[in-house]
Amino acid sequence: MINSGETKAAKLPDTSARVRIREDLETNLIVEAGAGSGKTTELIGRMVALVSTGSALVHEIAAVTFTRKSAAELRERFQRRLEGLIRDQGPDSDESVRERLVLALYDIDRVFIGTIHSFCAGLLRERPLEIGLDPTFEQLPADERVRVESDFWDGYLERLVREADPILGELAEVKLDPSYLRNLFSEVVKHPDVVFPDDTLKTLQAPEMAALNDEFKDIVKQGWELIPKQEPRGKWDGLQKVIRDLHYTHDVTRWNEPGGFLDALSKLCRPTTFVKNRWLSPELAKVFNDRVKEFALNNELAVRGADAQNARRYQLAMRMAIQAAQEFADYRRRIGRLDYQDLLALSAELLRRSADARHQLGQRYRRILVDEFQDTDPLQTEILFLLASEPSGSAEEVEIDWRREDPRPGALFLVGDPKQSIYSFRRADIDLYTFVKHRFRDFGSVLELTMNFRSRPPIGALVNELFGKGGLFPEKGSEEQAPFQPLNTRTSDSSAPEGVYSYSLDRVDRHVRRLIASDDSARLATWIASRVTAGERAPGDFMILTRDRKQLSVYARELEKWGLPVQVTGAGVSAEEELQELQTLLECMIDPGNPIKVVAVLVGLFFGIDYEQLV
């Protein structure tokens, strides 16, 4: 076995795990690798081991990464590692190993290294007809996809009106404007594999509604008598708005009909704001607010009626959104313009429906390696499991459930760290990660990389103290949070000062954040500039982390005063509030049919319209 790695594993506490990654090539492995553990190095080491031992040809390997940038880096490092190993082969080296390495380098363009979406696009291009796709299908650019979706939604609503679709009448009964379901439609489009519940609750019968009607009307009457005729200086509170709305609309909302009454009831039973000093009598207003709470929370008929009405709204809204999303998916497939989610959904459908395609593609990609697995969603995980396992029969005969599939020996290698997962992003889920980890105990092994090459011992000690036993992280994992794993850091071989230091800022007026940031940034910039000027450090050696991004521009400007180059990064970072407002305005211009974005612009910096004026 050649040394296919870049780290010296002999003295590390997790040496046995690193050895298994490079030598146990016929076992499915999931590797929990903490920050700075060298996980990418180990993933490359396994790829090199696969080709050097003849366990796989380079074109039989698929390495799936989370971003295009990380894919490019992985490809470059894999190539450099192959070149280095070939160069290091001596006269006593195994000639067959050298030949396999040379062949892998020669064919390196045939290895797949990329994102899950580009991987799925490749699967579909190999078997398009089996899924009813035009072989010349294209991927929709993100900006064009927004426009296509918006145009389709507008056309869909126009068709419903033109054809007098019954759904419009049902929506009207529960006071739902179909145009306001645009965002719901978008969410369903993003998650085509999610099965949304379709339960309904038993609504109130006529005698039950009659029993509620008198008390309901009396509550509205009592509230109206306590509301001032002129709007208070602090604006109407939430409960006042509800009472005013019910008072002014009771003649036109058909309280005597089931739909109208339940709609009014659900409005009163929703939680809302209450400010007693904005009512004619604060004392009586408090008593009234308590009465409303008692009615909304403890009156069994009121609770059941409001819940049933909301459930009916939900059912109708979901029915319409799901139908529209399905028609939109059919439309995209028909015209051969697929978005990222289509690539995933259709790939999973292909592997479910065609046992032959699943077998052939599984042989085409015999070894699948996945980086950042903690950020993988259920649909992506299904694709990986189906591709790595053999079908037990024809798709028509067997109900496919990826959760019960056992991958071929050595077919799957997953690397992840549940502590680093951005779970809600793209539906990544710690429950999914935990499930897969437990399944690997059935058909493979779970390894841990605990060494941290990125931090010095003082940093590791501080992190372990803050987040370890009795600290900020739970000692045991839960459904919401992965357990903390202590950092094992290397002993420093540098004579440079290291450690964790703190300093105190003078108290400023009312702890105004901008004043604090101004003082803090001036101190930091002066200290950093002194280190750079003395030649002790380069500007790129420093990183400033803040609790949030609102004051980042203050730090950036202070550093720029010293002539230090600055790069401000982070999701959604903008230098000033004005730029963020401009971004919102541009998003609204791209998608003017989205009422949420329109309202955000109207009440924002450029227009400044009050919410009350919009209502």
Coordinates of C-alpha atoms in Angstrom, one line a residue:
M1 CA 0.0 0.0 0.0
I2 CA 1.4 3.4 -1.0
N3 CA 1.2 6.4 1.3
S4 CA -1.7 8.2 -0.5
G5 CA -2.1 11.0 2.1
E6 CA -0.7 14.3 2.8
T7 CA -0.8 14.1 6.6
K8 CA 1.5 12.1 8.9
A9 CA -1.0 9.9 10.7
A10 CA 1.5 8.0 12.9
K11 CA 1.3 10.3 15.9
L12 CA -2.4 11.3 15.7
P13 CA -5.1 10.2 18.2
D14 CA -7.4 9.2 15.3
T15 CA -4.7 7.2 13.3
S16 CA -6.8 4.0 13.2
A17 CA -9.7 5.9 11.5
R18 CA -7.4 7.5 8.9
V19 CA -5.8 4.2 8.1
R20 CA -9.2 2.5 7.6
I21 CA -10.2 5.3 5.2
R22 CA -7.3 4.5 3.0
E23 CA -7.1 0.8 3.4
D24 CA -10.6 -0.5 4.1
L25 CA -11.9 0.1 0.6
E26 CA -14.6 -2.6 0.5
T27 CA -16.5 -1.2 3.5
N28 CA -19.1 1.5 3.4
L29 CA -17.9 4.3 5.7
I30 CA -19.5 7.4 7.1
V31 CA -16.8 9.7 8.7
E32 CA -17.7 12.3 11.2
A33 CA -14.9 14.9 10.7
G34 CA -14.8 18.0 12.8
A35 CA -13.6 21.4 11.7
G36 CA -9.9 21.5 10.6
S37 CA -9.6 17.7 10.8
G38 CA -8.3 17.3 7.2
K39 CA -11.4 15.6 5.9
T40 CA -10.8 16.8 2.3
T41 CA -7.2 15.3 2.5
E42 CA -8.7 12.0 3.7
L43 CA -11.3 12.0 1.0
I44 CA -8.6 12.5 -1.7
G45 CA -6.5 9.8 0.0
R46 CA -9.4 7.3 -0.4
M47 CA -9.8 8.3 -4.1
V48 CA -6.1 7.8 -4.7
A49 CA -6.2 4.5 -2.8
L50 CA -9.1 3.3 -5.0
V51 CA -7.2 3.8 -8.2
S52 CA -3.8 2.8 -7.0
T53 CA -5.0 -0.6 -5.7
G54 CA -7.1 -1.3 -8.7
S55 CA -10.3 -1.2 -6.6
A56 CA -11.8 1.2 -9.2
L57 CA -10.9 2.9 -12.4
V58 CA -10.9 6.7 -12.2
H59 CA -14.1 7.0 -14.4
E60 CA -16.0 4.8 -12.0
I61 CA -15.5 7.3 -9.2
A62 CA -18.0 10.1 -8.4
A63 CA -17.0 12.7 -5.8
V64 CA -19.9 14.9 -4.8
T65 CA -19.3 18.3 -3.2
F66 CA -21.5 21.0 -1.9
T67 CA -20.3 23.9 -4.1
R68 CA -18.7 24.3 -7.5
K69 CA -15.7 26.1 -5.8
S70 CA -15.0 23.1 -3.5
A71 CA -15.3 20.8 -6.5
A72 CA -12.7 22.7 -8.5
E73 CA -10.4 22.7 -5.4
L74 CA -10.9 18.9 -4.9
R75 CA -10.2 18.2 -8.6
E76 CA -7.0 20.2 -8.5
R77 CA -5.8 18.6 -5.3
F78 CA -6.6 15.1 -6.6
Q79 CA -4.6 15.8 -9.7
R80 CA -1.6 17.2 -7.8
R81 CA -1.6 14.2 -5.5
L82 CA -1.5 11.8 -8.4
E83 CA 1.3 13.7 -10.0
G84 CA 3.2 13.7 -6.8
L85 CA 2.9 10.0 -6.2
I86 CA 4.0 9.2 -9.8
R87 CA 7.0 11.5 -9.3
D88 CA 7.9 9.8 -6.0
Q89 CA 7.8 6.3 -7.5
G90 CA 11.3 4.9 -7.1
P91 CA 13.1 1.9 -8.7
D92 CA 11.8 -0.4 -6.1
S93 CA 8.2 0.7 -6.4
D94 CA 5.4 -1.6 -7.6
E95 CA 5.2 -1.1 -11.4
S96 CA 1.6 -2.1 -11.5
V97 CA 0.7 0.6 -8.9
R98 CA 2.6 3.2 -11.0
E99 CA 0.8 2.1 -14.2
R100 CA -2.6 2.5 -12.4
L101 CA -1.6 5.9 -11.2
V102 CA -0.5 7.0 -14.6
L103 CA -3.7 5.7 -16.2
A104 CA -5.8 7.6 -13.6
L105 CA -3.9 10.8 -14.3
Y106 CA -4.3 10.3 -18.1
D107 CA -8.0 9.7 -17.7
I108 CA -8.6 12.3 -14.9
D109 CA -11.1 14.3 -17.0
R110 CA -13.3 11.2 -16.8
V111 CA -13.7 11.3 -13.0
F112 CA -16.8 13.0 -11.8
I113 CA -16.1 15.8 -9.3
G114 CA -18.9 18.3 -8.9
T115 CA -22.1 19.2 -7.1
I116 CA -25.1 16.9 -6.7
H117 CA -27.0 18.9 -9.2
S118 CA -24.4 18.6 -12.0
F119 CA -24.1 14.9 -11.1
C120 CA -27.9 14.4 -11.5
A121 CA -27.8 16.3 -14.8
G122 CA -25.2 13.7 -16.0
L123 CA -27.4 10.8 -14.9
L124 CA -30.4 12.2 -16.8
R125 CA -28.4 12.8 -20.0
E126 CA -27.3 9.2 -20.0
R127 CA -30.9 7.9 -19.8
P128 CA -33.3 10.8 -20.8
L129 CA -35.9 8.8 -22.7
E130 CA -36.7 6.5 -19.8
I131 CA -37.9 9.5 -17.9
G132 CA -39.7 11.1 -20.8
L133 CA -37.1 13.9 -21.3
D134 CA -35.9 15.5 -24.4
P135 CA -32.2 14.6 -24.7
T136 CA -31.4 18.2 -25.5
F137 CA -32.9 19.5 -22.2
E138 CA -31.3 22.6 -20.7
Q139 CA -31.0 23.9 -17.2
L140 CA -32.9 27.1 -16.3
P141 CA -30.6 29.9 -15.1
A142 CA -31.7 31.1 -11.7
D143 CA -32.8 34.6 -12.8
E144 CA -34.8 33.2 -15.7
R145 CA -36.4 30.6 -13.5
V146 CA -37.9 33.4 -11.4
R147 CA -39.5 35.0 -14.4
V148 CA -40.7 31.7 -15.9
E149 CA -42.3 30.7 -12.6
S150 CA -44.0 34.1 -12.2
D151 CA -45.3 34.0 -15.8
F152 CA -46.7 30.5 -15.3
W153 CA -48.5 31.5 -12.1
D154 CA -50.1 34.5 -13.7
G155 CA -51.2 32.3 -16.6
Y156 CA -52.5 29.6 -14.2
L157 CA -54.7 32.1 -12.4
E158 CA -56.0 33.5 -15.6
R159 CA -57.0 30.0 -16.8
L160 CA -58.8 29.3 -13.5
V161 CA -60.9 32.4 -14.0
R162 CA -61.5 31.8 -17.6
E163 CA -62.7 28.2 -17.0
A164 CA -64.6 29.2 -13.8
D165 CA -62.7 26.5 -11.9
P166 CA -64.7 25.4 -8.8
I167 CA -61.6 25.9 -6.6
L168 CA -62.2 29.7 -6.9
G169 CA -65.6 29.4 -5.3
E170 CA -64.3 27.3 -2.5
L171 CA -61.5 29.7 -1.8
A172 CA -64.0 32.6 -1.7
E173 CA -66.1 30.8 0.9
V174 CA -63.1 30.8 3.3
K175 CA -62.0 34.3 2.3
L176 CA -58.8 33.3 0.5
D177 CA -57.6 35.4 -2.4
P178 CA -55.8 33.0 -4.8
S179 CA -53.4 35.7 -5.8
Y180 CA -52.0 35.6 -2.3
L181 CA -51.0 32.0 -2.6
R182 CA -48.0 32.9 -4.8
N183 CA -45.4 32.3 -2.1
L184 CA -47.0 29.0 -1.1
F185 CA -46.9 27.9 -4.7
S186 CA -43.1 28.7 -4.8
E187 CA -42.4 26.7 -1.7
V188 CA -44.3 23.7 -3.1
V189 CA -42.3 24.0 -6.3
K190 CA -39.1 23.9 -4.4
H191 CA -40.0 20.7 -2.6
P192 CA -41.7 18.4 -5.0
D193 CA -41.0 15.3 -3.0
V194 CA -42.6 16.5 0.2
V195 CA -45.9 15.0 1.1
F196 CA -48.0 17.7 2.7
P197 CA -50.8 16.6 5.2
D198 CA -54.3 16.8 3.8
D199 CA -56.2 16.4 7.1
T200 CA -59.4 18.3 7.7
L201 CA -61.1 18.9 11.1
K202 CA -64.8 18.3 11.7
T203 CA -66.5 21.7 11.5
L204 CA -69.2 23.0 13.8
Q205 CA -72.8 22.1 13.2
A206 CA -75.6 24.7 12.9
P207 CA -76.9 24.3 16.5
E208 CA -73.3 24.7 17.8
M209 CA -72.7 27.8 15.7
A210 CA -76.0 29.3 17.0
A211 CA -74.9 28.6 20.5
L212 CA -71.7 30.6 19.9
N213 CA -73.2 33.4 17.9
D214 CA -74.7 35.4 20.7
E215 CA -71.6 35.4 22.8
F216 CA -69.5 36.3 19.8
K217 CA -71.6 39.2 18.9
D218 CA -71.6 40.4 22.5
I219 CA -67.8 40.4 22.5
V220 CA -67.6 42.4 19.4
K221 CA -70.2 44.9 20.8
Q222 CA -68.3 45.2 24.1
G223 CA -65.0 45.8 22.4
W224 CA -66.4 48.4 20.0
E225 CA -67.7 50.4 22.9
L226 CA -64.2 50.5 24.5
I227 CA -62.4 51.7 21.3
P228 CA -61.8 55.4 20.9
K229 CA -63.3 57.1 17.9
Q230 CA -60.0 58.7 16.9
E231 CA -56.9 56.6 16.3
P232 CA -54.5 56.7 19.3
R233 CA -51.1 58.3 19.0
G234 CA -49.5 54.9 19.1
K235 CA -51.7 53.5 16.3
W236 CA -54.4 50.9 16.8
D237 CA -53.2 47.8 18.6
G238 CA -53.9 44.3 17.1
L239 CA -57.1 43.6 19.1
Q240 CA -58.6 47.0 18.2
K241 CA -57.9 46.3 14.5
V242 CA -59.7 43.0 14.8
I243 CA -62.7 44.4 16.6
R244 CA -63.0 47.4 14.2
D245 CA -62.8 45.0 11.2
L246 CA -65.5 42.7 12.6
H247 CA -67.7 45.7 13.5
Y248 CA -67.5 47.3 10.1
T249 CA -67.8 44.1 8.1
H250 CA -70.4 42.1 9.9
D251 CA -73.2 43.1 7.5
V252 CA -71.3 42.0 4.5
T253 CA -69.5 38.9 5.7
R254 CA -72.6 36.9 6.2
W255 CA -72.3 35.9 9.8
N256 CA -75.5 34.1 9.6
E257 CA -74.0 31.7 7.1
P258 CA -71.5 29.0 8.2
G259 CA -68.6 30.2 6.1
G260 CA -68.9 33.9 7.1
F261 CA -69.3 33.1 10.7
L262 CA -66.4 30.7 11.0
D263 CA -64.2 33.2 9.1
A264 CA -65.1 35.9 11.6
L265 CA -64.6 33.5 14.5
S266 CA -61.1 32.6 13.3
K267 CA -60.1 36.2 13.2
L268 CA -61.1 36.8 16.8
C269 CA -59.4 33.7 18.0
R270 CA -56.0 34.5 16.5
P271 CA -53.3 35.7 18.9
T272 CA -52.7 39.5 18.5
T273 CA -51.3 42.5 20.3
F274 CA -53.0 44.4 23.1
V275 CA -51.9 47.8 24.6
K276 CA -54.4 48.8 27.4
N277 CA -53.5 52.5 27.4
R278 CA -54.8 52.9 23.8
W279 CA -58.4 52.1 24.9
L280 CA -60.9 54.4 26.5
S281 CA -60.6 52.7 29.8
P282 CA -57.4 50.8 30.5
E283 CA -59.0 48.8 33.4
L284 CA -62.1 47.8 31.4
A285 CA -59.9 47.1 28.4
K286 CA -57.8 44.6 30.4
V287 CA -61.0 42.8 31.5
F288 CA -62.2 42.7 27.9
N289 CA -58.9 41.3 26.7
D290 CA -59.0 38.6 29.3
R291 CA -62.5 37.7 28.2
V292 CA -61.3 37.4 24.5
K293 CA -58.4 35.2 25.6
E294 CA -60.8 33.0 27.7
F295 CA -63.2 32.7 24.7
A296 CA -60.4 32.0 22.2
L297 CA -58.4 29.5 24.3
N298 CA -60.9 27.7 26.6
N299 CA -64.3 27.8 24.8
E300 CA -64.3 24.3 23.3
L301 CA -66.7 25.2 20.5
A302 CA -64.8 28.4 19.6
V303 CA -61.5 26.6 19.5
R304 CA -62.9 23.8 17.4
G305 CA -64.6 26.2 15.0
A306 CA -61.6 28.4 14.5
D307 CA -59.3 25.3 14.0
A308 CA -61.7 23.7 11.5
Q309 CA -61.9 26.9 9.5
N310 CA -58.1 27.3 9.4
A311 CA -57.7 23.7 8.5
R312 CA -60.2 24.1 5.7
R313 CA -58.2 27.1 4.4
Y314 CA -55.0 25.2 4.6
Q315 CA -56.5 22.2 2.7
L316 CA -57.8 24.4 -0.1
A317 CA -54.6 26.5 -0.3
M318 CA -52.4 23.3 -0.5
R319 CA -54.7 21.7 -3.0
M320 CA -54.4 24.6 -5.4
A321 CA -50.7 25.1 -4.8
I322 CA -49.9 21.4 -5.3
Q323 CA -52.0 21.2 -8.5
A324 CA -50.3 24.4 -9.9
A325 CA -46.8 23.1 -8.9
Q326 CA -47.5 19.8 -10.6
E327 CA -48.6 21.5 -13.8
F328 CA -45.6 23.8 -13.7
A329 CA -43.3 20.7 -13.3
D330 CA -45.0 19.1 -16.3
Y331 CA -44.6 22.3 -18.3
R332 CA -40.9 22.5 -17.6
R333 CA -40.4 18.9 -18.5
R334 CA -42.4 19.3 -21.7
I335 CA -40.3 22.3 -22.9
G336 CA -37.1 20.7 -21.7
R337 CA -36.1 23.5 -19.3
L338 CA -35.3 22.1 -15.9
D339 CA -34.4 23.8 -12.7
Y340 CA -32.1 22.5 -10.0
Q341 CA -34.9 20.7 -8.1
D342 CA -36.1 19.0 -11.3
L343 CA -32.7 17.5 -11.7
L344 CA -33.0 15.9 -8.3
A345 CA -36.6 14.9 -8.5
L346 CA -36.3 13.3 -12.0
S347 CA -33.1 11.5 -11.1
A348 CA -34.8 9.9 -8.1
E349 CA -37.8 9.1 -10.3
L350 CA -35.6 7.5 -12.9
L351 CA -33.8 5.3 -10.3
R352 CA -37.2 4.3 -8.7
R353 CA -38.9 3.5 -12.0
S354 CA -36.2 1.7 -14.0
A355 CA -34.3 -1.2 -12.4
D356 CA -32.2 -1.4 -15.5
A357 CA -31.2 2.2 -15.4
R358 CA -30.4 1.9 -11.7
H359 CA -28.2 -1.1 -12.3
Q360 CA -26.4 0.3 -15.3
L361 CA -25.8 3.7 -13.7
G362 CA -24.7 2.0 -10.4
Q363 CA -22.1 0.0 -12.4
R364 CA -21.1 3.2 -14.2
Y365 CA -20.4 5.0 -10.8
R366 CA -19.2 2.1 -8.6
R367 CA -17.7 4.3 -5.9
I368 CA -19.5 7.4 -4.6
L369 CA -17.8 9.8 -2.2
V370 CA -19.7 12.7 -0.7
D371 CA -18.3 15.7 1.1
E372 CA -20.3 17.8 3.5
F373 CA -22.9 15.1 3.8
Q374 CA -24.6 16.9 6.8
D375 CA -26.0 19.4 4.3
T376 CA -27.7 16.7 2.1
D377 CA -31.5 16.7 1.9
P378 CA -33.8 13.6 1.8
L379 CA -34.1 13.6 -2.0
Q380 CA -30.3 13.7 -2.6
T381 CA -29.8 11.0 0.0
E382 CA -32.4 8.8 -1.8
I383 CA -30.4 9.2 -5.1
L384 CA -27.2 8.2 -3.4
F385 CA -28.6 5.1 -1.7
L386 CA -30.5 3.9 -4.8
L387 CA -27.4 4.4 -7.0
A388 CA -25.1 2.6 -4.6
S389 CA -27.4 -0.4 -4.1
E390 CA -28.7 -3.1 -6.4
P391 CA -32.4 -3.4 -7.3
S392 CA -34.0 -6.6 -6.0
G393 CA -36.4 -6.8 -8.9
S394 CA -38.2 -4.8 -11.5
A395 CA -39.4 -1.4 -10.4
E396 CA -43.0 -2.4 -11.3
E397 CA -42.8 -5.4 -8.9
V398 CA -41.0 -3.9 -6.0
E399 CA -42.0 -0.9 -3.9
I400 CA -38.8 1.1 -3.7
D401 CA -37.8 2.6 -0.3
W402 CA -34.3 3.8 -0.1
R403 CA -34.3 3.6 3.7
R404 CA -34.3 -0.2 3.4
E405 CA -31.6 -0.5 0.8
D406 CA -28.1 -1.8 1.6
P407 CA -25.3 -0.3 -0.6
R408 CA -22.8 -2.6 -2.3
P409 CA -19.6 -3.1 -0.2
G410 CA -17.5 0.0 -0.4
A411 CA -19.9 1.8 -2.7
L412 CA -20.6 4.7 -0.4
F413 CA -18.1 6.9 1.5
L414 CA -19.7 9.9 3.3
V415 CA -17.9 12.7 5.2
G416 CA -19.8 15.1 7.4
D417 CA -20.0 17.0 10.6
P418 CA -23.5 17.5 12.1
K419 CA -22.2 20.4 14.2
Q420 CA -21.5 22.4 10.9
S421 CA -24.7 21.7 9.2
I422 CA -27.0 24.5 8.0
Y423 CA -29.9 22.3 8.5
S424 CA -32.8 24.4 7.3
F425 CA -31.0 25.3 4.1
R426 CA -32.2 23.2 1.3
R427 CA -34.0 20.9 3.8
A428 CA -30.9 19.4 5.4
D429 CA -32.1 17.8 8.6
I430 CA -30.2 16.4 11.6
D431 CA -32.8 13.6 11.9
L432 CA -31.9 12.5 8.4
Y433 CA -28.1 12.6 9.2
T434 CA -28.7 10.5 12.4
F435 CA -30.8 8.0 10.5
V436 CA -28.2 7.5 7.9
K437 CA -25.5 7.2 10.5
H438 CA -27.4 4.4 12.3
R439 CA -28.0 2.6 9.0
F440 CA -24.3 2.6 8.4
R441 CA -23.9 0.5 11.5
D442 CA -25.9 -2.2 9.7
F443 CA -24.0 -2.3 6.4
G444 CA -20.7 -0.4 7.1
S445 CA -18.9 1.5 9.8
V446 CA -18.9 4.9 11.5
L447 CA -15.5 6.6 12.0
E448 CA -14.5 9.8 13.7
L449 CA -11.7 12.2 12.9
T450 CA -11.0 14.1 16.1
M451 CA -7.7 15.8 15.3
N452 CA -7.8 19.5 14.6
F453 CA -5.0 20.9 12.4
R454 CA -6.4 24.4 12.2
S455 CA -6.3 25.6 15.8
R456 CA -3.5 25.9 18.4
P457 CA -3.9 24.4 21.9
P458 CA -5.0 27.7 23.6
I459 CA -7.8 28.0 21.1
G460 CA -8.8 24.4 21.6
A461 CA -8.8 24.7 25.4
L462 CA -11.1 27.8 25.3
V463 CA -13.5 26.1 22.9
N464 CA -13.6 22.9 24.9
E465 CA -14.2 25.0 28.1
L466 CA -17.0 27.0 26.6
F467 CA -18.8 24.3 24.6
G468 CA -17.8 21.1 26.4
K469 CA -19.1 19.4 29.6
G470 CA -21.5 21.8 31.3
G471 CA -21.0 24.4 28.6
L472 CA -23.1 25.7 25.8
F473 CA -23.6 22.4 23.9
P474 CA -25.6 19.5 25.3
E475 CA -23.5 16.6 26.5
K476 CA -25.7 14.2 24.5
G477 CA -27.2 14.8 21.1
S478 CA -30.8 15.7 20.6
E479 CA -33.3 16.1 17.7
E480 CA -32.3 19.7 17.4
Q481 CA -28.6 19.7 18.2
A482 CA -25.6 17.5 17.6
P483 CA -23.4 16.7 20.7
F484 CA -20.1 18.6 21.2
Q485 CA -16.9 16.8 20.4
P486 CA -13.8 18.2 22.1
L487 CA -11.0 19.6 19.9
N488 CA -7.7 17.7 19.8
T489 CA -5.2 20.3 18.8
R490 CA -1.5 20.0 17.9
T491 CA 1.2 21.2 20.1
S492 CA 2.7 24.3 18.6
D493 CA 6.2 24.2 17.2
S494 CA 6.3 27.9 16.8
S495 CA 8.0 30.4 19.1
A496 CA 5.5 33.1 18.2
P497 CA 3.1 34.3 21.0
E498 CA -0.2 32.5 21.0
G499 CA -3.2 32.4 23.2
V500 CA -6.6 34.0 23.9
Y501 CA -6.6 37.6 25.0
S502 CA -9.3 40.0 26.1
Y503 CA -9.6 43.8 26.6
S504 CA -12.3 46.0 28.1
L505 CA -14.0 48.9 26.3
D506 CA -15.0 52.1 28.1
R507 CA -18.7 52.4 28.8
V508 CA -20.4 54.5 26.2
D509 CA -23.7 56.4 26.3
R510 CA -26.5 53.8 26.6
H511 CA -24.2 51.2 25.1
V512 CA -25.0 52.6 21.6
R513 CA -23.8 49.8 19.3
R514 CA -22.3 52.1 16.7
L515 CA -20.3 53.9 19.3
I516 CA -19.0 50.6 20.8
A517 CA -18.1 49.4 17.3
S518 CA -16.3 52.7 16.5
D519 CA -14.2 52.3 19.7
D520 CA -13.6 48.6 19.2
S521 CA -12.7 48.9 15.5
A522 CA -10.2 51.8 16.2
R523 CA -8.4 49.7 18.7
L524 CA -8.3 46.6 16.6
A525 CA -7.2 48.4 13.4
T526 CA -4.4 50.1 15.3
W527 CA -3.1 46.8 16.7
I528 CA -3.4 45.0 13.4
A529 CA -1.6 47.9 11.6
S530 CA 1.2 47.8 14.1
R531 CA 1.8 44.0 13.6
V532 CA 1.7 44.4 9.8
T533 CA 4.0 47.4 9.8
A534 CA 6.5 45.6 12.0
G535 CA 6.6 42.7 9.5
E536 CA 5.3 40.2 12.1
R537 CA 2.1 39.4 10.2
A538 CA 0.4 39.9 6.8
P539 CA -3.1 41.4 6.5
G540 CA -4.5 38.1 5.4
D541 CA -3.4 36.6 8.8
F542 CA -6.2 38.4 10.6
M543 CA -9.9 37.7 10.8
I544 CA -12.5 39.7 12.6
L545 CA -15.7 38.0 13.7
T546 CA -18.8 39.9 14.9
R547 CA -22.1 38.8 16.5
D548 CA -24.0 40.1 13.4
R549 CA -23.1 42.0 10.2
K550 CA -24.7 45.3 10.9
Q551 CA -21.5 47.0 12.0
L552 CA -19.1 45.3 9.6
S553 CA -18.7 48.5 7.5
V554 CA -17.4 50.4 10.6
Y555 CA -14.6 47.9 11.0
A556 CA -13.8 47.8 7.3
R557 CA -13.5 51.6 7.1
E558 CA -11.2 51.8 10.1
L559 CA -8.9 49.2 8.6
E560 CA -8.9 51.0 5.2
K561 CA -7.7 54.2 7.0
W562 CA -4.5 52.3 7.7
G563 CA -4.2 51.2 4.1
L564 CA -5.0 47.6 5.0
P565 CA -6.8 45.6 2.3
V566 CA -10.2 44.3 3.6
Q567 CA -12.6 41.7 2.3
V568 CA -16.0 41.7 3.9
T569 CA -17.8 38.3 3.6
G570 CA -20.9 36.6 4.8
A571 CA -24.3 35.6 3.5
G572 CA -26.3 38.8 2.6
V573 CA -23.5 41.2 3.7
S574 CA -24.0 44.7 2.3
A575 CA -21.9 47.7 3.3
E576 CA -24.8 49.9 4.2
E577 CA -28.6 49.8 4.9
E578 CA -29.2 51.6 1.7
L579 CA -27.7 48.8 -0.4
Q580 CA -29.8 46.3 1.4
E581 CA -32.9 48.3 0.6
L582 CA -31.8 48.7 -3.0
Q583 CA -31.4 44.9 -3.2
T584 CA -35.0 44.5 -2.0
L585 CA -36.2 47.0 -4.6
L586 CA -34.4 45.1 -7.4
E587 CA -35.8 41.8 -6.2
C588 CA -39.3 43.3 -6.4
M589 CA -38.6 44.6 -9.9
I590 CA -37.6 41.0 -10.9
D591 CA -40.7 39.5 -9.3
P592 CA -43.4 42.3 -9.2
G593 CA -46.2 39.8 -8.8
N594 CA -44.9 38.8 -5.3
P595 CA -47.0 40.7 -2.8
I596 CA -44.6 40.1 0.1
K597 CA -41.7 41.8 -1.8
V598 CA -44.0 44.6 -3.0
V599 CA -45.1 45.4 0.6
A600 CA -41.5 45.2 1.8
V601 CA -40.5 47.9 -0.7
L602 CA -43.5 50.1 -0.1
V603 CA -42.8 50.3 3.7
G604 CA -39.0 50.4 3.2
L605 CA -36.5 53.2 2.9
F606 CA -37.4 54.5 -0.6
F607 CA -41.2 54.9 -0.2
G608 CA -41.7 54.9 3.6
I609 CA -45.5 54.1 3.5
D610 CA -46.9 53.2 6.8
Y611 CA -48.5 49.7 7.2
E612 CA -51.7 51.3 8.3
Q613 CA -51.9 53.3 5.0
L614 CA -51.5 50.2 3.0
V615 CA -54.3 48.5 4.9

